Short mmCIF file of C-alpha atoms in Angstrom, two decimals:
data_model
loop_
_atom_site.label_atom_id
_atom_site.label_comp_id
_atom_site.label_asym_id
_atom_site.label_seq_id
_atom_site.Cartn_x
_atom_site.Cartn_y
_atom_site.Cartn_z
CA UNK A 1 -81.96 161.53 -139.64
CA UNK A 2 -83.45 158.24 -140.81
CA UNK A 3 -83.38 157.47 -144.52
CA UNK A 4 -86.27 155.09 -144.92
CA UNK A 5 -89.85 155.06 -146.11
CA UNK A 6 -92.62 155.85 -143.66
CA UNK A 7 -93.32 152.11 -143.45
CA UNK A 8 -89.74 151.30 -142.43
CA UNK A 9 -88.01 150.22 -145.63
CA UNK A 10 -84.39 151.42 -145.55
CA UNK A 11 -83.55 153.40 -148.69
CA UNK A 12 -80.26 152.72 -150.43
CA UNK A 13 -78.12 155.54 -151.89
CA UNK A 14 -78.27 154.14 -155.45
CA UNK A 15 -80.68 151.90 -157.37
CA UNK A 16 -79.77 149.86 -160.43
CA UNK A 17 -81.30 147.29 -162.76
CA UNK A 18 -80.61 144.64 -160.11
CA UNK A 19 -83.27 146.21 -157.91
CA UNK A 20 -86.01 145.36 -160.41
CA UNK A 21 -84.80 141.93 -161.54
CA UNK A 22 -87.65 139.89 -162.94
CA UNK A 23 -89.56 143.05 -163.81
CA UNK A 24 -91.80 142.45 -166.83
CA UNK A 25 -92.92 145.52 -168.73
CA UNK A 26 -96.26 144.18 -169.95
CA UNK A 27 -97.47 142.47 -166.77
CA UNK A 28 -95.97 144.84 -164.17
CA UNK A 29 -96.13 148.19 -165.93
CA UNK A 30 -97.82 148.27 -169.32
CA UNK A 31 -98.50 151.26 -171.52
CA UNK A 32 -100.70 154.09 -170.25
CA UNK A 33 -104.30 153.05 -170.77
CA UNK A 34 -103.47 149.32 -170.63
CA UNK A 35 -103.76 146.70 -167.87
CA UNK A 36 -102.54 146.70 -165.08
CA UNK A 37 -102.87 150.50 -165.34
CA UNK A 38 -99.79 151.27 -163.26
CA UNK A 39 -99.18 154.18 -165.63
CA UNK A 40 -102.76 155.47 -165.64
CA UNK A 41 -106.00 154.98 -167.51
CA UNK A 42 -105.65 157.39 -170.44
CA UNK A 43 -103.08 156.84 -173.22
CA UNK A 44 -102.44 160.58 -173.45
CA UNK A 45 -102.82 161.39 -169.74
CA UNK A 46 -103.48 165.05 -169.01
CA UNK A 47 -103.25 165.93 -172.71
CA UNK A 48 -106.71 164.42 -173.13
CA UNK A 49 -108.16 165.46 -169.76
CA UNK A 50 -106.68 167.72 -167.07
CA UNK A 51 -107.25 166.72 -163.46
CA UNK A 52 -110.15 168.39 -161.62
CA UNK A 53 -108.71 171.41 -159.82
CA UNK A 54 -110.71 172.23 -156.74
CA UNK A 55 -110.67 173.49 -153.15
CA UNK A 56 -112.71 172.29 -150.18
CA UNK A 57 -115.39 174.74 -149.02
CA UNK A 58 -117.49 174.81 -145.87
CA UNK A 59 -117.66 177.45 -143.16
CA UNK A 60 -120.52 179.45 -141.72
CA UNK A 61 -124.03 179.24 -143.19
CA UNK A 62 -125.10 177.68 -146.50
CA UNK A 63 -125.18 181.17 -148.03
CA UNK A 64 -121.62 181.78 -146.83
CA UNK A 65 -120.45 178.51 -148.40
CA UNK A 66 -122.26 179.41 -151.62
CA UNK A 67 -120.31 182.66 -151.85
CA UNK A 68 -117.04 180.80 -151.26
CA UNK A 69 -117.81 178.31 -154.03
CA UNK A 70 -118.53 181.12 -156.48
CA UNK A 71 -115.32 182.87 -155.42
CA UNK A 72 -113.33 179.66 -155.97
CA UNK A 73 -114.64 179.51 -159.54
CA UNK A 74 -113.37 183.06 -160.08
CA UNK A 75 -110.01 182.04 -158.58
CA UNK A 76 -109.58 179.18 -161.04
CA UNK A 77 -111.42 176.17 -159.64
CA UNK A 78 -112.02 173.89 -162.62
CA UNK A 79 -114.03 170.74 -163.24
CA UNK A 80 -115.70 170.32 -159.89
CA UNK A 81 -116.70 171.64 -156.47
CA UNK A 82 -116.17 170.06 -153.07
CA UNK A 83 -117.95 170.85 -149.80
CA UNK A 84 -117.36 169.28 -146.40
CA UNK A 85 -119.94 168.96 -143.61
CA UNK A 86 -119.42 170.44 -140.17
CA UNK A 87 -119.01 168.10 -137.20
CA UNK A 88 -122.68 168.44 -136.24
CA UNK A 89 -124.19 167.41 -139.57
CA UNK A 90 -121.54 164.68 -139.96
CA UNK A 91 -123.45 162.78 -137.29
CA UNK A 92 -126.92 163.61 -138.65
CA UNK A 93 -127.60 166.14 -135.91
CA UNK A 94 -129.52 169.25 -136.95
CA UNK A 95 -128.16 172.72 -136.25
CA UNK A 96 -130.81 173.32 -133.57
CA UNK A 97 -129.80 170.21 -131.63
CA UNK A 98 -128.43 171.22 -128.19
CA UNK A 99 -124.93 170.25 -129.36
CA UNK A 100 -125.41 171.99 -132.70
CA UNK A 101 -125.92 175.33 -131.06
CA UNK A 102 -122.22 175.41 -130.21
CA UNK A 103 -120.70 174.06 -133.43
CA UNK A 104 -123.05 174.59 -136.38
CA UNK A 105 -121.12 175.99 -139.33
CA UNK A 106 -117.78 175.73 -137.56
CA UNK A 107 -115.20 173.80 -139.58
CA UNK A 108 -117.67 172.82 -142.25
CA UNK A 109 -121.06 173.29 -143.88
CA UNK A 110 -124.15 172.93 -141.63
CA UNK A 111 -126.15 170.99 -144.21
CA UNK A 112 -129.02 168.92 -142.84
CA UNK A 113 -131.90 169.47 -145.27
CA UNK A 114 -132.87 170.11 -148.87
CA UNK A 115 -133.33 173.79 -147.93
CA UNK A 116 -129.63 174.17 -147.03
CA UNK A 117 -128.59 172.29 -150.17
CA UNK A 118 -130.76 174.62 -152.28
CA UNK A 119 -129.07 177.61 -150.65
CA UNK A 120 -125.63 176.06 -151.10
CA UNK A 121 -126.29 175.54 -154.83
CA UNK A 122 -128.07 178.86 -155.49
CA UNK A 123 -126.79 180.12 -158.85
CA UNK A 124 -124.51 177.09 -159.25
CA UNK A 125 -125.40 174.47 -161.90
CA UNK A 126 -125.72 170.81 -161.00
CA UNK A 127 -124.37 169.85 -164.42
CA UNK A 128 -121.09 170.67 -166.14
CA UNK A 129 -118.96 169.94 -163.07
CA UNK A 130 -118.58 167.20 -160.47
CA UNK A 131 -120.55 167.72 -157.26
CA UNK A 132 -118.68 166.35 -154.25
CA UNK A 133 -120.06 166.42 -150.70
CA UNK A 134 -117.88 164.93 -147.98
CA UNK A 135 -117.73 164.67 -144.22
CA UNK A 136 -118.72 161.22 -143.01
CA UNK A 137 -120.88 158.23 -143.86
CA UNK A 138 -124.02 159.12 -141.87
CA UNK A 139 -125.43 161.83 -144.20
CA UNK A 140 -124.72 159.77 -147.36
CA UNK A 141 -128.32 158.78 -148.21
CA UNK A 142 -129.57 162.28 -147.43
CA UNK A 143 -126.93 163.89 -149.67
CA UNK A 144 -127.95 161.60 -152.52
CA UNK A 145 -131.61 162.44 -151.90
CA UNK A 146 -130.84 166.20 -151.98
CA UNK A 147 -129.19 165.90 -155.38
CA UNK A 148 -132.09 163.87 -156.76
CA UNK A 149 -134.73 166.21 -155.30
CA UNK A 150 -133.01 169.40 -156.48
CA UNK A 151 -132.45 167.98 -159.96
CA UNK A 152 -136.15 167.16 -160.17
CA UNK A 153 -137.10 170.61 -158.86
CA UNK A 154 -134.85 172.35 -161.41
CA UNK A 155 -135.89 170.06 -164.27
CA UNK A 156 -132.31 168.83 -164.75
CA UNK A 157 -131.55 165.53 -166.45
CA UNK A 158 -130.27 163.37 -163.57
CA UNK A 159 -128.17 161.30 -165.98
CA UNK A 160 -126.04 164.38 -166.69
CA UNK A 161 -125.21 165.03 -163.03
CA UNK A 162 -122.08 163.39 -161.63
CA UNK A 163 -119.85 163.54 -158.59
CA UNK A 164 -119.65 161.89 -155.18
CA UNK A 165 -122.04 162.20 -152.23
CA UNK A 166 -121.70 158.84 -150.46
CA UNK A 167 -118.90 157.93 -148.08
CA UNK A 168 -117.99 154.52 -146.67
CA UNK A 169 -118.66 153.76 -142.98
CA UNK A 170 -115.13 152.73 -142.04
CA UNK A 171 -113.62 156.20 -141.71
CA UNK A 172 -115.28 156.60 -138.29
CA UNK A 173 -112.47 154.41 -136.97
CA UNK A 174 -109.77 156.45 -138.68
CA UNK A 175 -110.28 159.92 -137.25
CA UNK A 176 -113.79 160.91 -138.36
CA UNK A 177 -116.53 162.27 -136.08
CA UNK A 178 -119.69 160.37 -137.13
CA UNK A 179 -121.26 158.83 -134.01
CA UNK A 180 -123.89 156.62 -135.69
CA UNK A 181 -123.52 152.81 -135.22
CA UNK A 182 -121.41 150.93 -137.78
CA UNK A 183 -124.23 148.53 -138.69
CA UNK A 184 -126.66 151.39 -139.38
CA UNK A 185 -124.12 153.35 -141.42
CA UNK A 186 -123.19 150.26 -143.43
CA UNK A 187 -126.83 149.42 -144.20
CA UNK A 188 -127.64 152.96 -145.39
CA UNK A 189 -124.39 153.23 -147.35
CA UNK A 190 -125.20 150.01 -149.21
CA UNK A 191 -128.76 151.28 -149.79
CA UNK A 192 -127.41 154.44 -151.42
CA UNK A 193 -124.87 152.53 -153.55
CA UNK A 194 -127.49 150.01 -154.67
CA UNK A 195 -129.90 152.81 -155.55
CA UNK A 196 -127.46 154.66 -157.81
CA UNK A 197 -126.48 151.40 -159.54
CA UNK A 198 -130.04 150.26 -160.21
CA UNK A 199 -131.14 153.73 -161.34
CA UNK A 200 -127.95 154.38 -163.36
CA UNK A 201 -127.14 157.59 -161.46
CA UNK A 202 -123.56 158.79 -161.92
CA UNK A 203 -122.83 159.39 -158.25
CA UNK A 204 -119.79 157.73 -156.74
CA UNK A 205 -118.98 156.56 -153.24
CA UNK A 206 -115.79 157.67 -151.51
CA UNK A 207 -113.66 154.88 -150.09
CA UNK A 208 -111.19 157.01 -148.19
CA UNK A 209 -107.68 156.21 -147.02
CA UNK A 210 -107.06 159.93 -146.44
CA UNK A 211 -108.43 159.87 -142.88
CA UNK A 212 -106.36 156.81 -142.08
CA UNK A 213 -103.12 158.49 -143.10
CA UNK A 214 -104.02 161.87 -141.65
CA UNK A 215 -104.48 160.05 -138.33
CA UNK A 216 -100.97 158.58 -138.54
CA UNK A 217 -101.12 155.50 -140.78
CA UNK A 218 -98.28 154.85 -143.22
CA UNK A 219 -98.37 154.36 -146.98
CA UNK A 220 -98.23 150.56 -146.99
CA UNK A 221 -100.92 150.32 -144.33
CA UNK A 222 -103.09 152.73 -146.34
CA UNK A 223 -102.89 150.46 -149.39
CA UNK A 224 -103.86 147.39 -147.39
CA UNK A 225 -106.71 149.20 -145.66
CA UNK A 226 -108.21 150.75 -148.79
CA UNK A 227 -108.04 147.46 -150.72
CA UNK A 228 -109.79 145.76 -147.81
CA UNK A 229 -112.50 148.45 -147.70
CA UNK A 230 -113.06 148.12 -151.45
CA UNK A 231 -113.18 144.33 -151.17
CA UNK A 232 -115.72 144.45 -148.31
CA UNK A 233 -118.05 146.94 -149.97
CA UNK A 234 -117.98 145.35 -153.43
CA UNK A 235 -118.47 141.85 -152.01
CA UNK A 236 -121.54 142.93 -150.04
CA UNK A 237 -123.08 144.73 -153.00
CA UNK A 238 -122.57 141.64 -155.16
CA UNK A 239 -123.44 138.90 -152.65
CA UNK A 240 -126.08 140.62 -150.50
CA UNK A 241 -127.69 143.02 -152.97
CA UNK A 242 -127.49 140.76 -156.03
CA UNK A 243 -125.63 143.25 -158.22
CA UNK A 244 -123.19 142.53 -161.03
CA UNK A 245 -119.59 143.43 -160.18
CA UNK A 246 -119.11 145.32 -163.43
CA UNK A 247 -121.95 147.62 -162.37
CA UNK A 248 -120.67 147.85 -158.80
CA UNK A 249 -117.14 148.77 -159.93
CA UNK A 250 -118.38 152.06 -161.40
CA UNK A 251 -119.37 153.38 -157.95
CA UNK A 252 -116.32 153.51 -155.62
CA UNK A 253 -113.49 155.99 -155.88
CA UNK A 254 -110.49 156.45 -153.62
CA UNK A 255 -109.51 159.71 -151.93
CA UNK A 256 -105.85 159.37 -151.03
CA UNK A 257 -103.56 161.63 -149.04
CA UNK A 258 -100.30 162.67 -150.65
CA UNK A 259 -97.66 163.90 -148.23
CA UNK A 260 -94.22 165.41 -148.68
CA UNK A 261 -92.25 162.16 -149.19
CA UNK A 262 -92.24 162.83 -152.91
CA UNK A 263 -91.13 159.58 -154.58
CA UNK A 264 -92.82 157.39 -152.00
CA UNK A 265 -96.20 159.09 -152.55
CA UNK A 266 -95.96 158.68 -156.33
CA UNK A 267 -95.12 155.00 -155.88
CA UNK A 268 -98.15 154.53 -153.60
CA UNK A 269 -100.64 155.87 -156.14
CA UNK A 270 -99.10 153.82 -158.97
CA UNK A 271 -99.23 150.68 -156.80
CA UNK A 272 -102.87 151.32 -155.85
CA UNK A 273 -103.95 151.39 -159.50
CA UNK A 274 -102.18 148.10 -160.15
CA UNK A 275 -103.46 146.39 -156.99
CA UNK A 276 -107.08 147.31 -157.72
CA UNK A 277 -106.79 146.24 -161.36
CA UNK A 278 -105.57 142.81 -160.31
CA UNK A 279 -108.18 142.44 -157.56
CA UNK A 280 -110.97 143.40 -159.97
CA UNK A 281 -109.83 140.93 -162.62
CA UNK A 282 -108.61 138.03 -160.47
CA UNK A 283 -110.85 138.16 -157.38
CA UNK A 284 -114.06 139.67 -158.74
CA UNK A 285 -113.69 138.28 -162.29
CA UNK A 286 -114.36 141.64 -163.95
CA UNK A 287 -115.43 141.36 -167.58
CA UNK A 288 -115.02 145.03 -168.45
CA UNK A 289 -111.70 146.85 -168.58
CA UNK A 290 -113.38 149.91 -167.07
CA UNK A 291 -114.05 147.86 -163.94
CA UNK A 292 -110.29 147.54 -163.42
CA UNK A 293 -109.80 151.32 -163.34
CA UNK A 294 -110.16 152.83 -159.87
CA UNK A 295 -110.74 156.57 -159.94
CA UNK A 296 -108.18 158.16 -157.60
CA UNK A 297 -108.49 161.68 -156.21
CA UNK A 298 -105.71 163.33 -154.21
CA UNK A 299 -105.90 165.51 -151.13
CA UNK A 300 -102.55 167.02 -150.26
CA UNK A 301 -101.84 166.32 -146.62
CA UNK A 302 -103.30 168.69 -144.05
CA UNK A 303 -101.39 166.76 -141.40
CA UNK A 304 -98.08 168.01 -142.82
CA UNK A 305 -99.16 171.66 -142.75
CA UNK A 306 -97.52 173.15 -139.65
CA UNK A 307 -98.76 175.83 -137.28
CA UNK A 308 -95.21 177.15 -137.01
CA UNK A 309 -93.76 179.16 -139.91
CA UNK A 310 -96.93 178.78 -142.02
CA UNK A 311 -95.35 180.18 -145.17
CA UNK A 312 -93.35 176.95 -145.36
CA UNK A 313 -96.67 175.23 -146.09
CA UNK A 314 -96.73 176.85 -149.53
CA UNK A 315 -93.63 174.84 -150.43
CA UNK A 316 -95.07 171.67 -148.91
CA UNK A 317 -98.33 172.07 -150.83
CA UNK A 318 -96.45 172.65 -154.10
CA UNK A 319 -94.32 169.53 -153.63
CA UNK A 320 -97.37 167.43 -152.82
CA UNK A 321 -99.36 168.85 -155.73
CA UNK A 322 -96.53 168.01 -158.11
CA UNK A 323 -96.40 164.47 -156.70
CA UNK A 324 -100.15 164.02 -157.20
CA UNK A 325 -99.89 165.25 -160.79
CA UNK A 326 -96.93 163.01 -161.63
CA UNK A 327 -98.78 160.07 -160.06
CA UNK A 328 -101.69 160.71 -162.44
CA UNK A 329 -104.58 161.59 -160.12
CA UNK A 330 -108.04 162.34 -161.52
CA UNK A 331 -108.86 165.18 -159.12
CA UNK A 332 -106.87 167.19 -156.61
CA UNK A 333 -107.54 169.61 -153.77
CA UNK A 334 -104.75 171.25 -151.80
CA UNK A 335 -104.16 171.85 -148.17
CA UNK A 336 -103.47 175.53 -147.55
CA UNK A 337 -100.80 177.61 -145.86
CA UNK A 338 -103.21 178.35 -142.96
CA UNK A 339 -104.47 174.76 -142.71
CA UNK A 340 -103.26 174.39 -139.11
CA UNK A 341 -104.85 177.69 -138.08
CA UNK A 342 -108.34 177.88 -139.58
CA UNK A 343 -110.46 177.29 -142.64
CA UNK A 344 -108.81 178.76 -145.77
CA UNK A 345 -108.66 182.54 -146.00
CA UNK A 346 -109.15 184.02 -149.50
CA UNK A 347 -105.38 184.52 -149.71
CA UNK A 348 -104.62 180.91 -148.77
CA UNK A 349 -107.28 179.54 -151.14
CA UNK A 350 -105.95 181.59 -154.05
CA UNK A 351 -102.38 180.45 -153.34
CA UNK A 352 -103.45 176.79 -153.33
CA UNK A 353 -105.47 177.02 -156.53
CA UNK A 354 -102.64 178.96 -158.18
CA UNK A 355 -100.26 176.20 -157.11
CA UNK A 356 -102.33 173.68 -159.08
CA UNK A 357 -102.37 175.93 -162.14
CA UNK A 358 -98.61 176.57 -161.91
CA UNK A 359 -97.96 172.83 -161.76
CA UNK A 360 -100.37 172.20 -164.65
CA UNK A 361 -99.26 175.06 -166.91
CA UNK A 362 -95.66 175.94 -166.08
CA UNK A 363 -93.80 172.77 -165.09
CA UNK A 364 -94.46 170.59 -168.16
CA UNK A 365 -95.63 167.74 -165.92
CA UNK A 366 -98.90 167.50 -167.88
CA UNK A 367 -97.06 166.96 -171.16
CA UNK A 368 -95.94 163.38 -170.47
CA UNK A 369 -97.81 160.42 -169.01
CA UNK A 370 -96.19 158.85 -165.92
CA UNK A 371 -92.88 160.70 -166.48
CA UNK A 372 -90.94 158.76 -163.81
CA UNK A 373 -91.82 155.32 -165.22
CA UNK A 374 -88.77 153.15 -165.76
CA UNK A 375 -86.76 154.77 -162.99
CA UNK A 376 -85.08 151.99 -161.04
CA UNK A 377 -85.94 153.79 -157.81
CA UNK A 378 -89.60 154.47 -158.65
CA UNK A 379 -90.29 150.98 -159.96
CA UNK A 380 -88.59 149.41 -156.94
CA UNK A 381 -90.54 151.64 -154.54
CA UNK A 382 -93.80 150.85 -156.35
CA UNK A 383 -93.11 147.12 -156.04
CA UNK A 384 -92.04 147.47 -152.39
CA UNK A 385 -95.05 149.45 -151.16
CA UNK A 386 -97.34 147.06 -153.05
CA UNK A 387 -95.64 144.09 -151.38
CA UNK A 388 -96.00 145.64 -147.92
CA UNK A 389 -99.59 146.66 -148.66
CA UNK A 390 -100.49 143.08 -149.49
CA UNK A 391 -99.10 141.98 -146.12
CA UNK A 392 -101.50 144.36 -144.34
CA UNK A 393 -104.39 143.18 -146.53
CA UNK A 394 -103.57 139.56 -145.67
CA UNK A 395 -103.71 140.36 -141.93
CA UNK A 396 -107.13 141.97 -142.32
CA UNK A 397 -108.38 139.05 -144.44
CA UNK A 398 -107.17 136.63 -141.74
CA UNK A 399 -109.33 138.47 -139.20
CA UNK A 400 -112.40 138.02 -141.41
CA UNK A 401 -112.33 141.22 -143.47
CA UNK A 402 -112.57 144.94 -142.83
CA UNK A 403 -115.66 144.94 -140.61
CA UNK A 404 -114.23 142.19 -138.42
CA UNK A 405 -110.90 144.04 -138.23
CA UNK A 406 -112.69 147.21 -137.12
CA UNK A 407 -114.74 145.41 -134.47
CA UNK A 408 -111.67 143.62 -133.11
CA UNK A 409 -109.79 146.89 -132.77
CA UNK A 410 -107.10 145.96 -135.28
CA UNK A 411 -107.43 149.19 -137.30
CA UNK A 412 -107.40 151.55 -134.31
CA UNK A 413 -104.51 149.65 -132.70
CA UNK A 414 -102.50 149.84 -135.93
CA UNK A 415 -103.19 153.57 -136.20
CA UNK A 416 -102.27 154.26 -132.58
CA UNK A 417 -99.01 152.36 -132.80
CA UNK A 418 -97.98 154.01 -136.07
CA UNK A 419 -98.91 157.52 -134.88
CA UNK A 420 -96.93 157.03 -131.65
CA UNK A 421 -93.94 155.85 -133.68
CA UNK A 422 -94.06 159.02 -135.79
CA UNK A 423 -94.27 161.25 -132.71
CA UNK A 424 -91.26 159.51 -131.17
CA UNK A 425 -89.29 160.03 -134.38
CA UNK A 426 -90.18 163.72 -134.42
CA UNK A 427 -89.30 164.15 -130.75
CA UNK A 428 -85.98 162.35 -131.31
CA UNK A 429 -85.27 164.38 -134.48
CA UNK A 430 -85.05 161.25 -136.58
CA UNK A 431 -87.80 162.88 -138.65
CA UNK A 432 -87.05 166.55 -139.32
CA UNK A 433 -89.81 169.11 -139.83
CA UNK A 434 -88.67 172.61 -140.66
CA UNK A 435 -90.03 175.10 -138.15
CA UNK A 436 -91.09 172.40 -135.68
CA UNK A 437 -87.93 170.53 -134.65
CA UNK A 438 -85.50 171.95 -137.21
CA UNK A 439 -84.59 175.58 -137.99
CA UNK A 440 -86.98 176.81 -135.31
CA UNK A 441 -87.36 180.60 -135.02
CA UNK A 442 -88.49 182.80 -132.10
CA UNK A 443 -92.25 183.26 -131.80
CA UNK A 444 -91.96 187.01 -132.38
CA UNK A 445 -90.45 186.35 -135.83
CA UNK A 446 -93.32 184.11 -136.95
CA UNK A 447 -95.40 185.26 -139.92
CA UNK A 448 -98.96 186.06 -138.82
CA UNK A 449 -101.37 184.51 -141.26
CA UNK A 450 -104.64 186.33 -142.00
CA UNK A 451 -107.26 184.20 -140.25
CA UNK A 452 -110.67 183.42 -141.73
CA UNK A 453 -112.65 184.51 -138.70
CA UNK A 454 -115.55 182.61 -137.22
CA UNK A 455 -117.35 183.41 -134.00
CA UNK A 456 -118.48 180.03 -132.63
CA UNK A 457 -121.01 181.21 -130.08
CA UNK A 458 -122.80 183.84 -132.15
CA UNK A 459 -122.52 182.17 -135.58
CA UNK A 460 -123.58 178.71 -134.41
CA UNK A 461 -126.47 180.10 -132.37
CA UNK A 462 -127.64 182.18 -135.34
CA UNK A 463 -127.66 179.11 -137.62
CA UNK A 464 -129.44 177.06 -134.94
CA UNK A 465 -132.10 179.73 -134.35
CA UNK A 466 -132.76 180.03 -138.06
CA UNK A 467 -133.17 176.22 -138.34
CA UNK A 468 -135.51 176.16 -135.34
CA UNK A 469 -137.69 178.91 -136.82
CA UNK A 470 -137.72 177.40 -140.32
CA UNK A 471 -138.80 173.97 -139.05
CA UNK A 472 -142.02 175.45 -137.67
CA UNK A 473 -142.93 176.93 -141.07
CA UNK A 474 -142.88 173.58 -142.94
CA UNK A 475 -145.89 171.46 -143.92
CA UNK A 476 -146.06 169.46 -140.68
CA UNK A 477 -148.69 167.05 -141.96
CA UNK A 478 -146.64 166.11 -145.03
CA UNK A 479 -143.51 165.60 -142.95
CA UNK A 480 -145.36 163.50 -140.38
CA UNK A 481 -146.84 161.31 -143.12
CA UNK A 482 -143.55 160.76 -144.93
CA UNK A 483 -141.67 159.98 -141.72
CA UNK A 484 -144.36 157.53 -140.60
CA UNK A 485 -143.96 155.76 -143.94
CA UNK A 486 -140.17 155.76 -143.54
CA UNK A 487 -140.56 154.30 -140.03
CA UNK A 488 -142.62 151.42 -141.40
CA UNK A 489 -140.17 150.83 -144.23
CA UNK A 490 -137.20 150.83 -141.84
CA UNK A 491 -138.72 147.90 -139.95
CA UNK A 492 -138.48 145.64 -143.01
CA UNK A 493 -134.89 144.49 -142.54
CA UNK A 494 -131.37 145.40 -143.59
CA UNK A 495 -131.77 144.43 -147.24
CA UNK A 496 -134.91 146.47 -147.79
CA UNK A 497 -133.70 149.65 -149.51
CA UNK A 498 -134.77 152.84 -147.74
CA UNK A 499 -133.64 155.31 -150.41
CA UNK A 500 -137.11 155.78 -152.01
CA UNK A 501 -138.65 156.58 -148.62
CA UNK A 502 -135.73 158.88 -147.70
CA UNK A 503 -136.07 160.76 -151.00
CA UNK A 504 -139.78 161.33 -150.39
CA UNK A 505 -139.06 162.62 -146.87
CA UNK A 506 -136.34 164.94 -148.15
CA UNK A 507 -138.69 166.43 -150.76
CA UNK A 508 -140.99 167.76 -148.00
CA UNK A 509 -137.94 169.16 -146.18
CA UNK A 510 -137.52 166.57 -143.45
CA UNK A 511 -134.05 167.02 -141.98
CA UNK A 512 -131.18 164.58 -141.58
CA UNK A 513 -131.72 164.50 -137.83
CA UNK A 514 -135.40 163.67 -138.26
CA UNK A 515 -134.84 161.05 -140.96
CA UNK A 516 -131.97 159.42 -139.10
CA UNK A 517 -133.87 159.55 -135.81
CA UNK A 518 -136.91 157.78 -137.25
CA UNK A 519 -134.73 155.06 -138.79
CA UNK A 520 -132.95 154.65 -135.44
CA UNK A 521 -136.28 154.22 -133.64
CA UNK A 522 -137.35 151.55 -136.13
CA UNK A 523 -134.15 149.66 -135.29
CA UNK A 524 -134.71 149.80 -131.54
CA UNK A 525 -132.32 152.69 -130.89
CA UNK A 526 -133.00 156.08 -129.30
CA UNK A 527 -134.26 158.83 -131.62
CA UNK A 528 -131.31 161.01 -130.63
CA UNK A 529 -127.88 159.33 -130.23
CA UNK A 530 -127.26 161.54 -127.18
CA UNK A 531 -130.80 161.09 -125.75
CA UNK A 532 -131.16 164.85 -125.40
CA UNK A 533 -134.32 165.26 -127.54
CA UNK A 534 -137.41 163.14 -128.22
CA UNK A 535 -139.08 162.32 -131.54
CA UNK A 536 -141.69 165.03 -132.23
CA UNK A 537 -143.68 162.95 -134.74
CA UNK A 538 -146.42 160.29 -134.31
CA UNK A 539 -145.08 157.24 -136.13
CA UNK A 540 -147.46 154.44 -135.27
CA UNK A 541 -150.08 155.10 -137.96
CA UNK A 542 -149.44 156.52 -141.40
CA UNK A 543 -152.12 158.98 -142.42
CA UNK A 544 -153.44 158.94 -145.97
CA UNK A 545 -151.49 161.32 -148.19
#
């Protein structure tokens, strides 16, 4: 069995003061709440604010997901809700698209219009908790428009609504399923970010290293990649959209995976805070201390949840949850014991939420800020993963930045090589996984987890038929007018912000597929990425409203 970090650093049996020679408390560590924020952003840590305790929802129809969200609140979800799109809506395809008829509502929420968002949020307030919608970059502007439109419809003060509904376009090259072009996703993502900044809306954008690591990337690579993504996005918003960095810095947050390598994962999160703080101050010349504080949410690693001996996943989730709490995350959602089998059953969801509450209430971890600070091992690991992360960032910078690295295949090549290395280590038993290549038991002795059942053919077809029927009942004239206006707006260039036109289209219940299709046509692309359906709207002349 190898005794080294997942990025190849050989771990010694003992660490002493010699391993952190030259370590300066003020510049390298600092007090909690002080630059460089290695120890966190709040002087009293979780004593002043507990992390957001949530579970990811999304399965079946919007009404089904609504029931799950309400059930999670009863189970102990606190501070926020999180919903993930299904694979169909991740690519801005509607449920009645020929491909949607087979997958709508499977492994996610089939959200493609304001109607579905209204159903998802029925009886759930927009204020008093964070609203997080995830899945991919493509639906980002539509998700933002849904929040704005529903807040207006309910008479809610938009300034009191917060959360995250935008997602950066780079995750498509790290295991996501969005099939829209990079240039289109980037343009619309920047539009959404610019809109929330100029209108002072408290919606954040997810810059996600989770997908990178869940696809096989290591901790050091994840740091380099996420810093490069942050650098690319912030630079474009400042240089291309004319925004002030101190306004831009309030938008991104990082969703990081925390796996089972306990000390290494804690070191990674601590290093990420410090690396961002220094980039914000030194590279972007931040004037505000708040700009140096990157909000970090943790997702415990679904990749480490095994199909075999699923009860072992309870222990894995607990270890990872404890690591995320010690590292000082702002929000956390757990993988579940049945993660490798299906979407969470009620039993699995309750176990995961209870795990967070046990860690928060019974371990004492919330009593002390950064409790492992000063450990020779932790400080050395934090320094080491930061050092290796900067090497990856330097390679990406040398290629011309994140977008250039993606287009040249550097990111996918790095992922492939690292994933293959991990598989070889598992096959060779250099990396032991209980139940998979260590302490394996006969199949007949396996615990049978209760599966959250879905019926792909019947459920997806039912959702698709309902969407098809509902579309015919809308105000066709209003939709046609708004989409014709959007088409004209989309022909005005990459720096012309389309959010106002998208919001107006959303308000009359135009769908993500329709909005995306019209924008694609204006850019010389096919209405449907798969060329299976044609645009049903006349777009050449905008009728008077």
